[in-house]
PDB file of C-alpha atoms and ligand atoms in Angstrom:
ATOM      1  CA  MET A   1     -22.854  -4.730   9.242  1.00 47.00           C
ATOM      2  CA  THR A   2     -20.436  -3.402   6.644  1.00 61.00           C
ATOM      3  CA  LYS A   3     -16.776  -3.348   7.596  1.00 73.00           C
ATOM      4  CA  SER A   4     -15.212   0.048   8.160  1.00 86.00           C
ATOM      5  CA  LEU A   5     -12.737   1.153   5.500  1.00 96.00           C
ATOM      6  CA  LYS A   6      -9.111   1.220   6.562  1.00 98.00           C
ATOM      7  CA  ILE A   7      -7.024   4.256   5.710  1.00 98.00           C
ATOM      8  CA  ALA A   8      -3.311   4.068   4.894  1.00 98.00           C
ATOM      9  CA  PRO A   9      -1.781   7.554   4.501  1.00 98.00           C
ATOM     10  CA  SER A  10       1.172   7.545   2.102  1.00 98.00           C
ATOM     11  CA  ILE A  11       4.057   9.460   3.638  1.00 98.00           C
ATOM     12  CA  LEU A  12       5.403  10.043   0.108  1.00 97.00           C
ATOM     13  CA  SER A  13       3.337  13.251   0.138  1.00 96.00           C
ATOM     14  CA  SER A  14       4.487  14.395   3.579  1.00 96.00           C
ATOM     15  CA  ASP A  15       7.342  16.735   4.476  1.00 94.00           C
ATOM     16  CA  PHE A  16      10.444  14.484   4.438  1.00 95.00           C
ATOM     17  CA  SER A  17      12.369  17.015   6.518  1.00 96.00           C
ATOM     18  CA  LYS A  18      10.196  16.166   9.528  1.00 95.00           C
ATOM     19  CA  LEU A  19       9.214  12.544   9.089  1.00 97.00           C
ATOM     20  CA  GLY A  20       9.433  11.856  12.833  1.00 97.00           C
ATOM     21  CA  GLU A  21       6.811  14.521  13.537  1.00 96.00           C
ATOM     22  CA  VAL A  22       4.645  13.295  10.671  1.00 97.00           C
ATOM     23  CA  LEU A  23       4.604   9.807  12.174  1.00 98.00           C
ATOM     24  CA  GLN A  24       3.787  11.176  15.612  1.00 97.00           C
ATOM     25  CA  SER A  25       0.809  13.057  14.216  1.00 96.00           C
ATOM     26  CA  LEU A  26      -0.314   9.938  12.371  1.00 98.00           C
ATOM     27  CA  ASN A  27      -0.327   8.058  15.696  1.00 98.00           C
ATOM     28  CA  THR A  28      -3.289  10.129  16.882  1.00 97.00           C
ATOM     29  CA  SER A  29      -4.950  10.615  13.506  1.00 97.00           C
ATOM     30  CA  GLY A  30      -7.000   7.437  13.300  1.00 97.00           C
ATOM     31  CA  ALA A  31      -4.858   6.041  10.464  1.00 98.00           C
ATOM     32  CA  ASP A  32      -4.850   2.240  10.315  1.00 98.00           C
ATOM     33  CA  LEU A  33      -1.537   1.783   8.500  1.00 98.00           C
ATOM     34  CA  VAL A  34       1.367   3.965   7.430  1.00 98.00           C
ATOM     35  CA  HIS A  35       1.963   3.423   3.704  1.00 98.00           C
ATOM     36  CA  VAL A  36       5.670   3.618   2.881  1.00 98.00           C
ATOM     37  CA  ASP A  37       6.649   3.833  -0.801  1.00 98.00           C
ATOM     38  CA  VAL A  38      10.107   2.492  -1.624  1.00 98.00           C
ATOM     39  CA  MET A  39      11.331   3.347  -5.127  1.00 98.00           C
ATOM     40  CA  ASP A  40      14.670   2.485  -6.715  1.00 98.00           C
ATOM     41  CA  GLY A  41      14.922   4.593  -9.884  1.00 98.00           C
ATOM     42  CA  HIS A  42      14.982   1.357 -11.874  1.00 98.00           C
ATOM     43  CA  PHE A  43      11.696  -0.513 -11.398  1.00 98.00           C
ATOM     44  CA  VAL A  44      10.060   2.918 -11.300  1.00 98.00           C
ATOM     45  CA  PRO A  45      11.585   6.228 -12.430  1.00 97.00           C
ATOM     46  CA  ASN A  46      11.682   7.833  -8.981  1.00 97.00           C
ATOM     47  CA  ILE A  47      13.922   7.215  -5.924  1.00 98.00           C
ATOM     48  CA  THR A  48      12.759   7.525  -2.315  1.00 98.00           C
ATOM     49  CA  PHE A  49      14.405   5.766   0.631  1.00 97.00           C
ATOM     50  CA  GLY A  50      15.529   2.384   1.888  1.00 98.00           C
ATOM     51  CA  PRO A  51      15.866   0.270   5.030  1.00 98.00           C
ATOM     52  CA  PRO A  52      18.101   2.613   7.098  1.00 98.00           C
ATOM     53  CA  VAL A  53      15.588   5.478   6.877  1.00 98.00           C
ATOM     54  CA  ILE A  54      12.656   3.158   7.582  1.00 98.00           C
ATOM     55  CA  LYS A  55      14.459   1.763  10.620  1.00 98.00           C
ATOM     56  CA  LYS A  56      15.049   5.272  12.007  1.00 97.00           C
ATOM     57  CA  ILE A  57      11.484   6.482  11.520  1.00 98.00           C
ATOM     58  CA  ARG A  58       9.774   3.212  12.545  1.00 98.00           C
ATOM     59  CA  LYS A  59      10.315   3.944  16.228  1.00 97.00           C
ATOM     60  CA  TYR A  60       8.164   7.084  16.035  1.00 98.00           C
ATOM     61  CA  SER A  61       5.130   5.085  14.924  1.00 98.00           C
ATOM     62  CA  SER A  62       2.624   3.039  16.900  1.00 98.00           C
ATOM     63  CA  ILE A  63       0.845   2.135  13.654  1.00 98.00           C
ATOM     64  CA  PRO A  64       1.875  -0.815  11.444  1.00 98.00           C
ATOM     65  CA  PHE A  65       4.150  -0.019   8.487  1.00 98.00           C
ATOM     66  CA  ASP A  66       2.687  -1.034   5.135  1.00 99.00           C
ATOM     67  CA  VAL A  67       5.810  -1.111   2.965  1.00 99.00           C
ATOM     68  CA  HIS A  68       5.236  -0.985  -0.800  1.00 99.00           C
ATOM     69  CA  LEU A  69       8.396  -2.111  -2.566  1.00 99.00           C
ATOM     70  CA  MET A  70       8.785  -0.726  -6.074  1.00 98.00           C
ATOM     71  CA  ILE A  71      12.268  -2.162  -6.501  1.00 98.00           C
ATOM     72  CA  ALA A  72      13.799  -4.902  -8.658  1.00 98.00           C
ATOM     73  CA  PRO A  73      15.135  -7.437  -8.107  1.00 98.00           C
ATOM     74  CA  VAL A  74      13.195  -7.369  -4.841  1.00 98.00           C
ATOM     75  CA  HIS A  75      13.964 -10.795  -3.338  1.00 98.00           C
ATOM     76  CA  ARG A  76      17.426 -10.037  -1.960  1.00 98.00           C
ATOM     77  CA  TYR A  77      16.182  -6.944  -0.092  1.00 98.00           C
ATOM     78  CA  ILE A  78      13.143  -8.457   1.623  1.00 99.00           C
ATOM     79  CA  LYS A  79      14.998  -9.381   4.811  1.00 98.00           C
ATOM     80  CA  ASP A  80      16.463  -5.864   5.126  1.00 98.00           C
ATOM     81  CA  PHE A  81      12.967  -4.341   5.025  1.00 99.00           C
ATOM     82  CA  ALA A  82      11.656  -6.900   7.511  1.00 99.00           C
ATOM     83  CA  ASP A  83      14.551  -6.099   9.860  1.00 98.00           C
ATOM     84  CA  ALA A  84      13.936  -2.357   9.420  1.00 98.00           C
ATOM     85  CA  GLY A  85      10.433  -2.746  10.873  1.00 98.00           C
ATOM     86  CA  ALA A  86       8.036  -3.373   8.000  1.00 98.00           C
ATOM     87  CA  ASP A  87       4.833  -5.103   9.148  1.00 99.00           C
ATOM     88  CA  ILE A  88       3.361  -5.695   5.689  1.00 99.00           C
ATOM     89  CA  ILE A  89       5.699  -6.168   2.723  1.00 99.00           C
ATOM     90  CA  THR A  90       4.127  -5.760  -0.716  1.00 99.00           C
ATOM     91  CA  ILE A  91       5.953  -6.704  -3.897  1.00 99.00           C
ATOM     92  CA  HIS A  92       5.237  -6.527  -7.629  1.00 98.00           C
ATOM     93  CA  PRO A  93       5.230  -9.858  -9.533  1.00 98.00           C
ATOM     94  CA  GLU A  94       7.411  -8.321 -12.275  1.00 98.00           C
ATOM     95  CA  ALA A  95      10.141  -7.635  -9.696  1.00 98.00           C
ATOM     96  CA  THR A  96      10.908 -11.247  -8.753  1.00 98.00           C
ATOM     97  CA  ASN A  97      11.791 -14.436 -10.639  1.00 98.00           C
ATOM     98  CA  ASP A  98       9.811 -16.563  -8.223  1.00 98.00           C
ATOM     99  CA  LEU A  99       6.748 -14.878  -6.736  1.00 98.00           C
ATOM    100  CA  GLU A 100       5.834 -17.794  -4.474  1.00 98.00           C
ATOM    101  CA  ALA A 101       9.392 -17.986  -3.051  1.00 98.00           C
ATOM    102  CA  SER A 102       9.440 -14.246  -2.331  1.00 99.00           C
ATOM    103  CA  ILE A 103       6.048 -14.491  -0.592  1.00 99.00           C
ATOM    104  CA  GLN A 104       7.256 -17.423   1.492  1.00 98.00           C
ATOM    105  CA  LEU A 105      10.367 -15.469   2.455  1.00 99.00           C
ATOM    106  CA  ILE A 106       8.218 -12.552   3.665  1.00 99.00           C
ATOM    107  CA  LYS A 107       6.055 -14.935   5.699  1.00 98.00           C
ATOM    108  CA  SER A 108       9.049 -16.813   7.126  1.00 98.00           C
ATOM    109  CA  LEU A 109      10.204 -13.465   8.545  1.00 98.00           C
ATOM    110  CA  GLY A 110       6.891 -13.143  10.393  1.00 98.00           C
ATOM    111  CA  LYS A 111       5.502 -10.393   8.144  1.00 99.00           C
ATOM    112  CA  LYS A 112       2.286 -10.057   6.179  1.00 99.00           C
ATOM    113  CA  ALA A 113       2.715 -10.478   2.431  1.00 99.00           C
ATOM    114  CA  GLY A 114       1.127  -8.372  -0.284  1.00 99.00           C
ATOM    115  CA  VAL A 115       1.199  -8.512  -4.081  1.00 99.00           C
ATOM    116  CA  SER A 116       0.715  -5.359  -6.118  1.00 99.00           C
ATOM    117  CA  LEU A 117      -0.815  -5.229  -9.586  1.00 98.00           C
ATOM    118  CA  ASN A 118       0.042  -2.380 -11.943  1.00 98.00           C
ATOM    119  CA  PRO A 119      -2.870  -0.920 -13.913  1.00 98.00           C
ATOM    120  CA  GLU A 120      -2.089  -3.119 -16.919  1.00 98.00           C
ATOM    121  CA  THR A 121      -1.416  -6.297 -14.906  1.00 98.00           C
ATOM    122  CA  PRO A 122      -4.412  -8.658 -14.886  1.00 98.00           C
ATOM    123  CA  ILE A 123      -5.670 -10.281 -11.671  1.00 98.00           C
ATOM    124  CA  GLU A 124      -4.714 -13.672 -13.123  1.00 98.00           C
ATOM    125  CA  LYS A 125      -1.140 -12.865 -12.031  1.00 98.00           C
ATOM    126  CA  VAL A 126      -2.132 -13.018  -8.365  1.00 98.00           C
ATOM    127  CA  LEU A 127      -4.691 -15.854  -8.425  1.00 98.00           C
ATOM    128  CA  PRO A 128      -2.125 -18.700  -8.144  1.00 98.00           C
ATOM    129  CA  VAL A 129      -0.792 -17.220  -4.872  1.00 98.00           C
ATOM    130  CA  LEU A 130      -4.040 -15.916  -3.411  1.00 98.00           C
ATOM    131  CA  ASN A 131      -4.057 -18.603  -0.720  1.00 98.00           C
ATOM    132  CA  SER A 132      -0.565 -17.599   0.461  1.00 98.00           C
ATOM    133  CA  ILE A 133      -0.956 -13.837   0.820  1.00 98.00           C
ATOM    134  CA  ASP A 134      -2.617 -11.306   3.105  1.00 98.00           C
ATOM    135  CA  LEU A 135      -3.215  -8.432   0.713  1.00 98.00           C
ATOM    136  CA  VAL A 136      -3.570  -7.455  -2.944  1.00 99.00           C
ATOM    137  CA  LEU A 137      -2.571  -3.875  -3.751  1.00 99.00           C
ATOM    138  CA  ILE A 138      -4.342  -2.616  -6.853  1.00 99.00           C
ATOM    139  CA  MET A 139      -2.428   0.273  -8.438  1.00 99.00           C
ATOM    140  CA  SER A 140      -4.799   2.936  -9.729  1.00 98.00           C
ATOM    141  CA  VAL A 141      -1.931   4.947 -11.255  1.00 98.00           C
ATOM    142  CA  ASN A 142       1.328   3.850 -12.851  1.00 98.00           C
ATOM    143  CA  PRO A 143       3.641   3.566  -9.848  1.00 98.00           C
ATOM    144  CA  GLY A 144       6.407   6.090  -9.314  1.00 97.00           C
ATOM    145  CA  PHE A 145       4.890   9.383  -8.259  1.00 96.00           C
ATOM    146  CA  GLY A 146       2.263  10.845  -5.975  1.00 96.00           C
ATOM    147  CA  GLY A 147      -0.320  13.292  -7.242  1.00 97.00           C
ATOM    148  CA  GLN A 148      -1.370  11.428 -10.402  1.00 98.00           C
ATOM    149  CA  SER A 149      -4.940  11.012 -11.666  1.00 98.00           C
ATOM    150  CA  PHE A 150      -6.971   7.967 -10.665  1.00 98.00           C
ATOM    151  CA  MET A 151      -7.492   5.373 -13.438  1.00 98.00           C
ATOM    152  CA  PRO A 152     -11.143   4.246 -13.114  1.00 98.00           C
ATOM    153  CA  GLU A 153     -10.590   1.283 -15.445  1.00 98.00           C
ATOM    154  CA  VAL A 154      -8.858  -0.635 -12.608  1.00 98.00           C
ATOM    155  CA  LEU A 155     -12.126  -0.792 -10.637  1.00 98.00           C
ATOM    156  CA  SER A 156     -13.320  -3.801 -12.621  1.00 98.00           C
ATOM    157  CA  LYS A 157     -10.294  -5.711 -11.273  1.00 98.00           C
ATOM    158  CA  VAL A 158     -11.383  -4.829  -7.732  1.00 98.00           C
ATOM    159  CA  VAL A 159     -14.909  -6.092  -8.423  1.00 98.00           C
ATOM    160  CA  ASP A 160     -13.610  -9.378  -9.905  1.00 98.00           C
ATOM    161  CA  LEU A 161     -11.114  -9.934  -7.124  1.00 98.00           C
ATOM    162  CA  ARG A 162     -13.673  -9.167  -4.392  1.00 98.00           C
ATOM    163  CA  LYS A 163     -15.940 -11.822  -5.858  1.00 98.00           C
ATOM    164  CA  ILE A 164     -13.183 -14.439  -5.968  1.00 98.00           C
ATOM    165  CA  ILE A 165     -11.928 -13.674  -2.447  1.00 98.00           C
ATOM    166  CA  ASP A 166     -15.469 -13.867  -1.030  1.00 98.00           C
ATOM    167  CA  GLU A 167     -16.327 -17.048  -2.932  1.00 98.00           C
ATOM    168  CA  LYS A 168     -13.178 -18.725  -1.631  1.00 98.00           C
ATOM    169  CA  ASN A 169     -13.875 -17.389   1.860  1.00 98.00           C
ATOM    170  CA  LEU A 170     -10.381 -15.907   2.110  1.00 98.00           C
ATOM    171  CA  THR A 171      -9.321 -13.090   4.443  1.00 97.00           C
ATOM    172  CA  VAL A 172      -7.093 -11.430   1.815  1.00 98.00           C
ATOM    173  CA  GLU A 173      -7.578  -7.654   1.925  1.00 98.00           C
ATOM    174  CA  ILE A 174      -7.839  -5.461  -1.165  1.00 98.00           C
ATOM    175  CA  GLU A 175      -5.946  -2.184  -1.009  1.00 99.00           C
ATOM    176  CA  ILE A 176      -5.962   0.510  -3.695  1.00 99.00           C
ATOM    177  CA  ASP A 177      -3.200   3.032  -4.319  1.00 98.00           C
ATOM    178  CA  GLY A 178      -2.983   6.131  -6.477  1.00 98.00           C
ATOM    179  CA  GLY A 179      -5.162   9.196  -7.030  1.00 98.00           C
ATOM    180  CA  ILE A 180      -7.479   8.404  -4.117  1.00 98.00           C
ATOM    181  CA  ASP A 181      -9.575  11.361  -2.975  1.00 98.00           C
ATOM    182  CA  TYR A 182     -13.067  11.641  -1.491  1.00 97.00           C
ATOM    183  CA  ILE A 183     -14.731  10.853  -4.827  1.00 98.00           C
ATOM    184  CA  THR A 184     -12.467   8.112  -6.174  1.00 98.00           C
ATOM    185  CA  GLY A 185     -12.257   6.667  -2.649  1.00 98.00           C
ATOM    186  CA  LYS A 186     -16.027   6.218  -2.653  1.00 98.00           C
ATOM    187  CA  GLN A 187     -15.887   4.514  -6.062  1.00 98.00           C
ATOM    188  CA  ALA A 188     -13.179   2.165  -4.794  1.00 98.00           C
ATOM    189  CA  LYS A 189     -15.193   1.404  -1.654  1.00 98.00           C
ATOM    190  CA  GLU A 190     -18.256   0.576  -3.716  1.00 98.00           C
ATOM    191  CA  ALA A 191     -16.143  -1.724  -5.906  1.00 98.00           C
ATOM    192  CA  GLY A 192     -15.120  -3.645  -2.780  1.00 98.00           C
ATOM    193  CA  VAL A 193     -11.771  -2.408  -1.453  1.00 98.00           C
ATOM    194  CA  ASP A 194     -10.841  -2.756   2.224  1.00 98.00           C
ATOM    195  CA  ILE A 195      -7.976  -0.260   2.418  1.00 98.00           C
ATOM    196  CA  LEU A 196      -7.493   3.141   0.770  1.00 98.00           C
ATOM    197  CA  VAL A 197      -3.961   4.494   0.335  1.00 98.00           C
ATOM    198  CA  SER A 198      -3.887   8.257  -0.036  1.00 98.00           C
ATOM    199  CA  GLY A 199      -1.061  10.762  -0.123  1.00 98.00           C
ATOM    200  CA  THR A 200      -1.786  14.081  -1.801  1.00 97.00           C
ATOM    201  CA  THR A 201      -5.377  14.319  -0.558  1.00 97.00           C
ATOM    202  CA  LEU A 202      -4.551  13.646   3.091  1.00 98.00           C
ATOM    203  CA  PHE A 203      -1.343  15.680   3.341  1.00 96.00           C
ATOM    204  CA  LYS A 204      -2.438  18.677   1.268  1.00 93.00           C
ATOM    205  CA  ASP A 205      -3.243  20.582   4.465  1.00 87.00           C
ATOM    206  CA  GLU A 206      -1.284  18.592   6.997  1.00 81.00           C
ATOM    207  CA  LYS A 207      -2.746  20.303  10.054  1.00 85.00           C
ATOM    208  CA  ASN A 208      -6.144  18.822   9.141  1.00 93.00           C
ATOM    209  CA  LEU A 209      -4.752  15.300   8.789  1.00 96.00           C
ATOM    210  CA  LYS A 210      -7.178  13.760  11.273  1.00 97.00           C
ATOM    211  CA  ASP A 211     -10.233  15.409   9.693  1.00 97.00           C
ATOM    212  CA  ASN A 212      -9.057  14.423   6.226  1.00 97.00           C
ATOM    213  CA  ILE A 213      -8.666  10.794   7.333  1.00 98.00           C
ATOM    214  CA  ASP A 214     -12.141  10.828   8.927  1.00 97.00           C
ATOM    215  CA  GLN A 215     -13.631  12.296   5.779  1.00 97.00           C
ATOM    216  CA  LEU A 216     -11.962   9.691   3.580  1.00 97.00           C
ATOM    217  CA  ARG A 217     -13.083   6.823   5.815  1.00 97.00           C
ATOM    218  CA  ASN A 218     -16.657   8.071   5.628  1.00 95.00           C
ATOM    219  CA  CYS A 219     -16.617   8.856   1.908  1.00 93.00           C
TER     220      CYS A 219
HETATM  221  C1  DX5 B 301       2.712   5.769  -6.233  1.00 72.88           C
HETATM  222  C2  DX5 B 301       2.670   5.356  -4.788  1.00 72.88           C
HETATM  223  C3  DX5 B 301       1.508   5.867  -4.028  1.00 72.88           C
HETATM  224  C4  DX5 B 301       1.416   7.366  -3.895  1.00 72.88           C
HETATM  225  C5  DX5 B 301      -0.021   7.742  -3.763  1.00 72.88           C
HETATM  226  O1  DX5 B 301       3.697   5.034  -6.896  1.00 72.88           O
HETATM  227  O2  DX5 B 301       2.633   3.941  -4.693  1.00 72.88           O
HETATM  228  O3  DX5 B 301       1.442   5.272  -2.739  1.00 72.88           O
HETATM  229  O4  DX5 B 301       2.107   7.864  -2.787  1.00 72.88           O
HETATM  230  O5  DX5 B 301      -0.086   9.119  -3.772  1.00 72.88           O
HETATM  231  P1  DX5 B 301      -1.395   9.915  -4.215  1.00 72.88           P
HETATM  232  O6  DX5 B 301      -2.440   9.622  -3.198  1.00 72.88           O
HETATM  233  O7  DX5 B 301      -0.918  11.307  -4.216  1.00 72.88           O
HETATM  234  O8  DX5 B 301      -1.756   9.414  -5.592  1.00 72.88           O
HETATM  235 ZN1   ZN B 302       2.261   2.905  -2.731  1.00 72.88          ZN
END
């Protein structure tokens, strides 16, 4: 039996003026994770929010928080995001001097650890730490903004990584982020991803959130 795809709506595309309500509607939407994009205006050109906001909104959610840190240097902030209620903490290798140490810090705080690869970053960057992590986040756009076009050239990285993870019998999940809609989601699924992040597509008509999530899961 094939595993069911997990769906991680990115709240970057939701209405920030009512984040509490957005999280409450996600609770009954069938979403598996809430994808939370943290941007610092330095590692990426855009700025979103930090630990105090995450801490406030976390209590509205019964779904795990999948926190994608696009900040540098990331290491010194990991504990703050763990304390704020992150369940998965994903970092970019370029944002830390010591990837293994940052992963171990995340794990020592009782959280799942993810590593994210930008479109131009090869999978070789993550292979040395594959045994220590829970998730690889493949970026299918250059990080920083929602609503960008999917970059199909990253799918070969998904295929290669899927093969390695399966050969090594690891439980590491592959998540993909950026430009995911019902067509690109299907391509990503066929390449071997476990989790689809999607913002614009799911939140475009927010009152149909549940139907949109169902449609994406069954793409
Ligand atoms: C981009 C973020 C994504 C973004 C995805 O830097 O990491 O999570 O919200 O949004 P869409 O689905 O609109 O590409
Ligand atoms: Zn993201």
